Amino acid sequence: YLPAHASMGLESFFTHNPAMHIRPFRPGDASALRAVFYSSVHQLARLDYSAAQLHAWAPSEYDAVQWAERLRANQPFVAEVDGAIAGFADVQPSGYIDQFFVAGDWAGRGVARTLMAQIHHTAAQARMSRLWAQVSLSAEPFFRRSGFVLEARQQVTVRGVVLANARMGKPLIAP
């Protein structure tokens, strides 16, 4: 299978960004990935969500054991640039993308595009027929540019606070 939008080749991207690489999650990554998640939510989503919504989504206090367990279960890809963790994302066997976050300081520098290329590569290897995600309002334009389409507008409640998001999907086609 190939992505419906096949312009996300890893090889061509790395030619232009040789210091960036994708590696598998390691158990010792949990606290660094939590920092990426927190900065992504609080820096990149602040124009689309209120302070109360951001705090509910990514509170400063969190259960480190639960966070580490979720990462172990999801087995995300980790994007590193010059040894620094810049983002992470996962794709589950069903094609569901549960977590996709880029650190605020790395926004607009190709990290999300590289992670999405890795997701497409993994999906092709696993012969997935579809990718889908529950996407924040802030991430919706990036997912749209990556070939995803809006399937539904949603309201989710997180820690008692309602947040809007979108379910987006993308069929993957055979060559």
PDB file of C-alpha atoms in Angstrom:
ATOM      1  CA  TYR A   1       0.000   0.000   0.000  1.00  0.00           C
ATOM      2  CA  LEU A   2       1.048   3.579  -0.620  1.00  0.00           C
ATOM      3  CA  PRO A   3      -0.207   6.751   0.956  1.00  0.00           C
ATOM      4  CA  ALA A   4      -2.840   8.476  -1.144  1.00  0.00           C
ATOM      5  CA  HIS A   5      -0.597  11.556  -0.933  1.00  0.00           C
ATOM      6  CA  ALA A   6       2.849  10.084  -1.610  1.00  0.00           C
ATOM      7  CA  SER A   7       4.907  13.279  -1.522  1.00  0.00           C
ATOM      8  CA  MET A   8       6.123  12.581   2.024  1.00  0.00           C
ATOM      9  CA  GLY A   9       9.198  10.496   1.233  1.00  0.00           C
ATOM     10  CA  LEU A  10      11.531  10.032   4.174  1.00  0.00           C
ATOM     11  CA  GLU A  11      14.609   9.827   1.965  1.00  0.00           C
ATOM     12  CA  SER A  12      14.107  13.219   0.328  1.00  0.00           C
ATOM     13  CA  PHE A  13      13.293  14.855   3.646  1.00  0.00           C
ATOM     14  CA  PHE A  14      16.399  13.550   5.378  1.00  0.00           C
ATOM     15  CA  THR A  15      18.527  14.755   2.470  1.00  0.00           C
ATOM     16  CA  HIS A  16      17.500  18.283   3.461  1.00  0.00           C
ATOM     17  CA  ASN A  17      17.576  17.672   7.233  1.00  0.00           C
ATOM     18  CA  PRO A  18      20.459  15.300   7.902  1.00  0.00           C
ATOM     19  CA  ALA A  19      20.542  16.089  11.639  1.00  0.00           C
ATOM     20  CA  MET A  20      16.951  14.818  12.134  1.00  0.00           C
ATOM     21  CA  HIS A  21      16.194  11.168  12.625  1.00  0.00           C
ATOM     22  CA  ILE A  22      13.340   8.997  13.811  1.00  0.00           C
ATOM     23  CA  ARG A  23      13.911   6.266  16.346  1.00  0.00           C
ATOM     24  CA  PRO A  24      11.728   3.957  18.405  1.00  0.00           C
ATOM     25  CA  PHE A  25      10.497   4.926  21.856  1.00  0.00           C
ATOM     26  CA  ARG A  26      12.710   3.936  24.786  1.00  0.00           C
ATOM     27  CA  PRO A  27      11.345   3.611  28.341  1.00  0.00           C
ATOM     28  CA  GLY A  28      13.680   6.388  29.547  1.00  0.00           C
ATOM     29  CA  ASP A  29      11.993   8.842  27.135  1.00  0.00           C
ATOM     30  CA  ALA A  30       8.810   9.281  29.164  1.00  0.00           C
ATOM     31  CA  SER A  31       9.647  12.542  30.970  1.00  0.00           C
ATOM     32  CA  ALA A  32      11.137  14.161  27.842  1.00  0.00           C
ATOM     33  CA  LEU A  33       8.061  13.188  25.811  1.00  0.00           C
ATOM     34  CA  ARG A  34       5.836  14.625  28.523  1.00  0.00           C
ATOM     35  CA  ALA A  35       7.733  17.937  28.167  1.00  0.00           C
ATOM     36  CA  VAL A  36       7.178  17.813  24.390  1.00  0.00           C
ATOM     37  CA  PHE A  37       3.467  17.122  24.917  1.00  0.00           C
ATOM     38  CA  TYR A  38       3.127  19.971  27.431  1.00  0.00           C
ATOM     39  CA  SER A  39       4.950  22.515  25.248  1.00  0.00           C
ATOM     40  CA  SER A  40       3.027  21.428  22.170  1.00  0.00           C
ATOM     41  CA  VAL A  41      -0.329  21.911  23.840  1.00  0.00           C
ATOM     42  CA  HIS A  42       0.506  25.129  25.691  1.00  0.00           C
ATOM     43  CA  GLN A  43       2.493  26.841  22.924  1.00  0.00           C
ATOM     44  CA  LEU A  44       0.936  25.578  19.699  1.00  0.00           C
ATOM     45  CA  ALA A  45      -2.733  25.232  20.664  1.00  0.00           C
ATOM     46  CA  ARG A  46      -3.099  28.439  22.669  1.00  0.00           C
ATOM     47  CA  LEU A  47      -4.766  30.340  19.820  1.00  0.00           C
ATOM     48  CA  ASP A  48      -7.532  27.746  19.482  1.00  0.00           C
ATOM     49  CA  TYR A  49      -8.231  26.866  23.120  1.00  0.00           C
ATOM     50  CA  SER A  50      -8.757  28.802  26.354  1.00  0.00           C
ATOM     51  CA  ALA A  51      -6.322  28.670  29.280  1.00  0.00           C
ATOM     52  CA  ALA A  52      -8.769  26.411  31.155  1.00  0.00           C
ATOM     53  CA  GLN A  53      -8.964  24.049  28.173  1.00  0.00           C
ATOM     54  CA  LEU A  54      -5.172  23.926  27.822  1.00  0.00           C
ATOM     55  CA  HIS A  55      -4.775  23.206  31.536  1.00  0.00           C
ATOM     56  CA  ALA A  56      -7.365  20.399  31.379  1.00  0.00           C
ATOM     57  CA  TRP A  57      -5.708  18.888  28.304  1.00  0.00           C
ATOM     58  CA  ALA A  58      -2.128  19.150  29.599  1.00  0.00           C
ATOM     59  CA  PRO A  59      -1.984  19.958  33.300  1.00  0.00           C
ATOM     60  CA  SER A  60       1.377  20.704  34.849  1.00  0.00           C
ATOM     61  CA  GLU A  61       0.805  17.953  37.435  1.00  0.00           C
ATOM     62  CA  TYR A  62       0.380  14.459  36.012  1.00  0.00           C
ATOM     63  CA  ASP A  63       0.659  10.776  36.899  1.00  0.00           C
ATOM     64  CA  ALA A  64       4.125   9.822  35.650  1.00  0.00           C
ATOM     65  CA  VAL A  65       3.434   6.086  35.934  1.00  0.00           C
ATOM     66  CA  GLN A  66       0.222   6.325  33.901  1.00  0.00           C
ATOM     67  CA  TRP A  67       1.995   8.490  31.291  1.00  0.00           C
ATOM     68  CA  ALA A  68       4.851   5.987  30.966  1.00  0.00           C
ATOM     69  CA  GLU A  69       2.376   3.100  30.649  1.00  0.00           C
ATOM     70  CA  ARG A  70       0.521   4.866  27.839  1.00  0.00           C
ATOM     71  CA  LEU A  71       3.776   5.446  25.976  1.00  0.00           C
ATOM     72  CA  ARG A  72       4.821   1.808  26.439  1.00  0.00           C
ATOM     73  CA  ALA A  73       1.443   0.718  25.063  1.00  0.00           C
ATOM     74  CA  ASN A  74       1.526   3.133  22.092  1.00  0.00           C
ATOM     75  CA  GLN A  75       5.215   2.648  21.194  1.00  0.00           C
ATOM     76  CA  PRO A  76       5.624   6.071  19.545  1.00  0.00           C
ATOM     77  CA  PHE A  77       8.262   7.120  17.049  1.00  0.00           C
ATOM     78  CA  VAL A  78      10.570   9.784  18.463  1.00  0.00           C
ATOM     79  CA  ALA A  79      11.960  12.597  16.297  1.00  0.00           C
ATOM     80  CA  GLU A  80      15.403  13.796  17.328  1.00  0.00           C
ATOM     81  CA  VAL A  81      17.308  16.761  15.946  1.00  0.00           C
ATOM     82  CA  ASP A  82      20.982  16.970  16.912  1.00  0.00           C
ATOM     83  CA  GLY A  83      20.240  14.653  19.850  1.00  0.00           C
ATOM     84  CA  ALA A  84      17.296  16.701  21.189  1.00  0.00           C
ATOM     85  CA  ILE A  85      13.798  15.212  21.214  1.00  0.00           C
ATOM     86  CA  ALA A  86      11.658  17.444  19.016  1.00  0.00           C
ATOM     87  CA  GLY A  87       8.440  15.431  18.694  1.00  0.00           C
ATOM     88  CA  PHE A  88       6.756  12.057  18.815  1.00  0.00           C
ATOM     89  CA  ALA A  89       3.858  10.228  17.215  1.00  0.00           C
ATOM     90  CA  ASP A  90       2.421   6.746  16.998  1.00  0.00           C
ATOM     91  CA  VAL A  91       0.216   4.673  14.745  1.00  0.00           C
ATOM     92  CA  GLN A  92      -1.685   1.693  16.088  1.00  0.00           C
ATOM     93  CA  PRO A  93      -2.371  -1.523  14.091  1.00  0.00           C
ATOM     94  CA  SER A  94      -5.917  -0.247  13.419  1.00  0.00           C
ATOM     95  CA  GLY A  95      -4.476   2.851  11.696  1.00  0.00           C
ATOM     96  CA  TYR A  96      -5.375   5.061  14.662  1.00  0.00           C
ATOM     97  CA  ILE A  97      -2.900   7.846  15.431  1.00  0.00           C
ATOM     98  CA  ASP A  98      -3.295   8.314  19.181  1.00  0.00           C
ATOM     99  CA  GLN A  99      -0.512  10.815  19.904  1.00  0.00           C
ATOM    100  CA  PHE A 100       1.114  13.303  17.534  1.00  0.00           C
ATOM    101  CA  PHE A 101       3.017  16.144  19.205  1.00  0.00           C
ATOM    102  CA  VAL A 102       5.834  18.498  18.239  1.00  0.00           C
ATOM    103  CA  ALA A 103       7.603  20.625  20.852  1.00  0.00           C
ATOM    104  CA  GLY A 104       6.649  24.275  20.606  1.00  0.00           C
ATOM    105  CA  ASP A 105      10.231  25.339  19.847  1.00  0.00           C
ATOM    106  CA  TRP A 106      10.364  22.915  16.884  1.00  0.00           C
ATOM    107  CA  ALA A 107       7.105  23.944  15.204  1.00  0.00           C
ATOM    108  CA  GLY A 108       7.376  24.772  11.517  1.00  0.00           C
ATOM    109  CA  ARG A 109      10.766  23.086  11.125  1.00  0.00           C
ATOM    110  CA  GLY A 110       9.759  19.818   9.442  1.00  0.00           C
ATOM    111  CA  VAL A 111       9.368  17.640  12.527  1.00  0.00           C
ATOM    112  CA  ALA A 112       5.640  16.994  12.011  1.00  0.00           C
ATOM    113  CA  ARG A 113       6.183  16.272   8.325  1.00  0.00           C
ATOM    114  CA  THR A 114       8.921  13.763   9.186  1.00  0.00           C
ATOM    115  CA  LEU A 115       6.759  12.047  11.797  1.00  0.00           C
ATOM    116  CA  MET A 116       3.857  11.859   9.348  1.00  0.00           C
ATOM    117  CA  ALA A 117       6.165  10.343   6.734  1.00  0.00           C
ATOM    118  CA  GLN A 118       7.186   7.693   9.276  1.00  0.00           C
ATOM    119  CA  ILE A 119       3.541   6.950  10.038  1.00  0.00           C
ATOM    120  CA  HIS A 120       2.851   6.507   6.311  1.00  0.00           C
ATOM    121  CA  HIS A 121       5.908   4.282   5.924  1.00  0.00           C
ATOM    122  CA  THR A 122       4.803   2.097   8.848  1.00  0.00           C
ATOM    123  CA  ALA A 123       1.228   1.967   7.527  1.00  0.00           C
ATOM    124  CA  ALA A 124       2.481   0.879   4.095  1.00  0.00           C
ATOM    125  CA  GLN A 125       4.664  -1.851   5.606  1.00  0.00           C
ATOM    126  CA  ALA A 126       1.734  -3.116   7.687  1.00  0.00           C
ATOM    127  CA  ARG A 127      -0.629  -2.843   4.688  1.00  0.00           C
ATOM    128  CA  MET A 128      -3.045  -0.629   6.619  1.00  0.00           C
ATOM    129  CA  SER A 129      -6.018   0.477   4.563  1.00  0.00           C
ATOM    130  CA  ARG A 130      -6.705   3.675   6.500  1.00  0.00           C
ATOM    131  CA  LEU A 131      -5.243   6.194   8.937  1.00  0.00           C
ATOM    132  CA  TRP A 132      -7.374   8.191  11.349  1.00  0.00           C
ATOM    133  CA  ALA A 133      -6.990  10.481  14.334  1.00  0.00           C
ATOM    134  CA  GLN A 134      -8.846  12.729  16.730  1.00  0.00           C
ATOM    135  CA  VAL A 135      -7.169  16.010  15.869  1.00  0.00           C
ATOM    136  CA  SER A 136      -7.017  19.291  17.748  1.00  0.00           C
ATOM    137  CA  LEU A 137      -8.271  22.430  16.043  1.00  0.00           C
ATOM    138  CA  SER A 138      -4.636  23.569  15.901  1.00  0.00           C
ATOM    139  CA  ALA A 139      -3.429  20.403  14.140  1.00  0.00           C
ATOM    140  CA  GLU A 140      -6.337  20.202  11.702  1.00  0.00           C
ATOM    141  CA  PRO A 141      -4.656  22.279   8.929  1.00  0.00           C
ATOM    142  CA  PHE A 142      -1.517  20.102   9.038  1.00  0.00           C
ATOM    143  CA  PHE A 143      -3.545  16.891   8.843  1.00  0.00           C
ATOM    144  CA  ARG A 144      -5.571  18.350   5.956  1.00  0.00           C
ATOM    145  CA  ARG A 145      -2.337  19.190   4.082  1.00  0.00           C
ATOM    146  CA  SER A 146      -1.250  15.599   4.763  1.00  0.00           C
ATOM    147  CA  GLY A 147      -4.277  14.288   2.877  1.00  0.00           C
ATOM    148  CA  PHE A 148      -6.684  13.678   5.771  1.00  0.00           C
ATOM    149  CA  VAL A 149     -10.328  14.677   5.454  1.00  0.00           C
ATOM    150  CA  LEU A 150     -12.758  15.817   8.112  1.00  0.00           C
ATOM    151  CA  GLU A 151     -15.080  13.002   9.182  1.00  0.00           C
ATOM    152  CA  ALA A 152     -16.765  14.624  12.192  1.00  0.00           C
ATOM    153  CA  ARG A 153     -16.609  17.626  14.497  1.00  0.00           C
ATOM    154  CA  GLN A 154     -16.521  16.504  18.107  1.00  0.00           C
ATOM    155  CA  GLN A 155     -16.814  17.831  21.637  1.00  0.00           C
ATOM    156  CA  VAL A 156     -14.806  15.862  24.196  1.00  0.00           C
ATOM    157  CA  THR A 157     -14.725  16.336  27.947  1.00  0.00           C
ATOM    158  CA  VAL A 158     -11.296  16.244  29.576  1.00  0.00           C
ATOM    159  CA  ARG A 159     -11.073  16.666  33.352  1.00  0.00           C
ATOM    160  CA  GLY A 160     -14.531  18.251  33.318  1.00  0.00           C
ATOM    161  CA  VAL A 161     -13.734  20.761  30.552  1.00  0.00           C
ATOM    162  CA  VAL A 162     -15.195  20.549  27.036  1.00  0.00           C
ATOM    163  CA  LEU A 163     -12.769  20.796  24.097  1.00  0.00           C
ATOM    164  CA  ALA A 164     -13.589  20.816  20.393  1.00  0.00           C
ATOM    165  CA  ASN A 165     -11.687  18.551  18.052  1.00  0.00           C
ATOM    166  CA  ALA A 166     -12.120  16.783  14.735  1.00  0.00           C
ATOM    167  CA  ARG A 167     -12.066  13.146  13.710  1.00  0.00           C
ATOM    168  CA  MET A 168     -10.064  13.006  10.482  1.00  0.00           C
ATOM    169  CA  GLY A 169      -9.240  10.069   8.268  1.00  0.00           C
ATOM    170  CA  LYS A 170      -7.277   9.148   5.207  1.00  0.00           C
ATOM    171  CA  PRO A 171      -7.721   6.097   3.010  1.00  0.00           C
ATOM    172  CA  LEU A 172      -4.515   4.441   1.853  1.00  0.00           C
ATOM    173  CA  ILE A 173      -4.581   2.973  -1.637  1.00  0.00           C
ATOM    174  CA  ALA A 174      -2.888   0.072  -3.349  1.00  0.00           C
ATOM    175  CA  PRO A 175      -0.416   0.844  -6.158  1.00  0.00           C
TER     176      PRO A 175
END
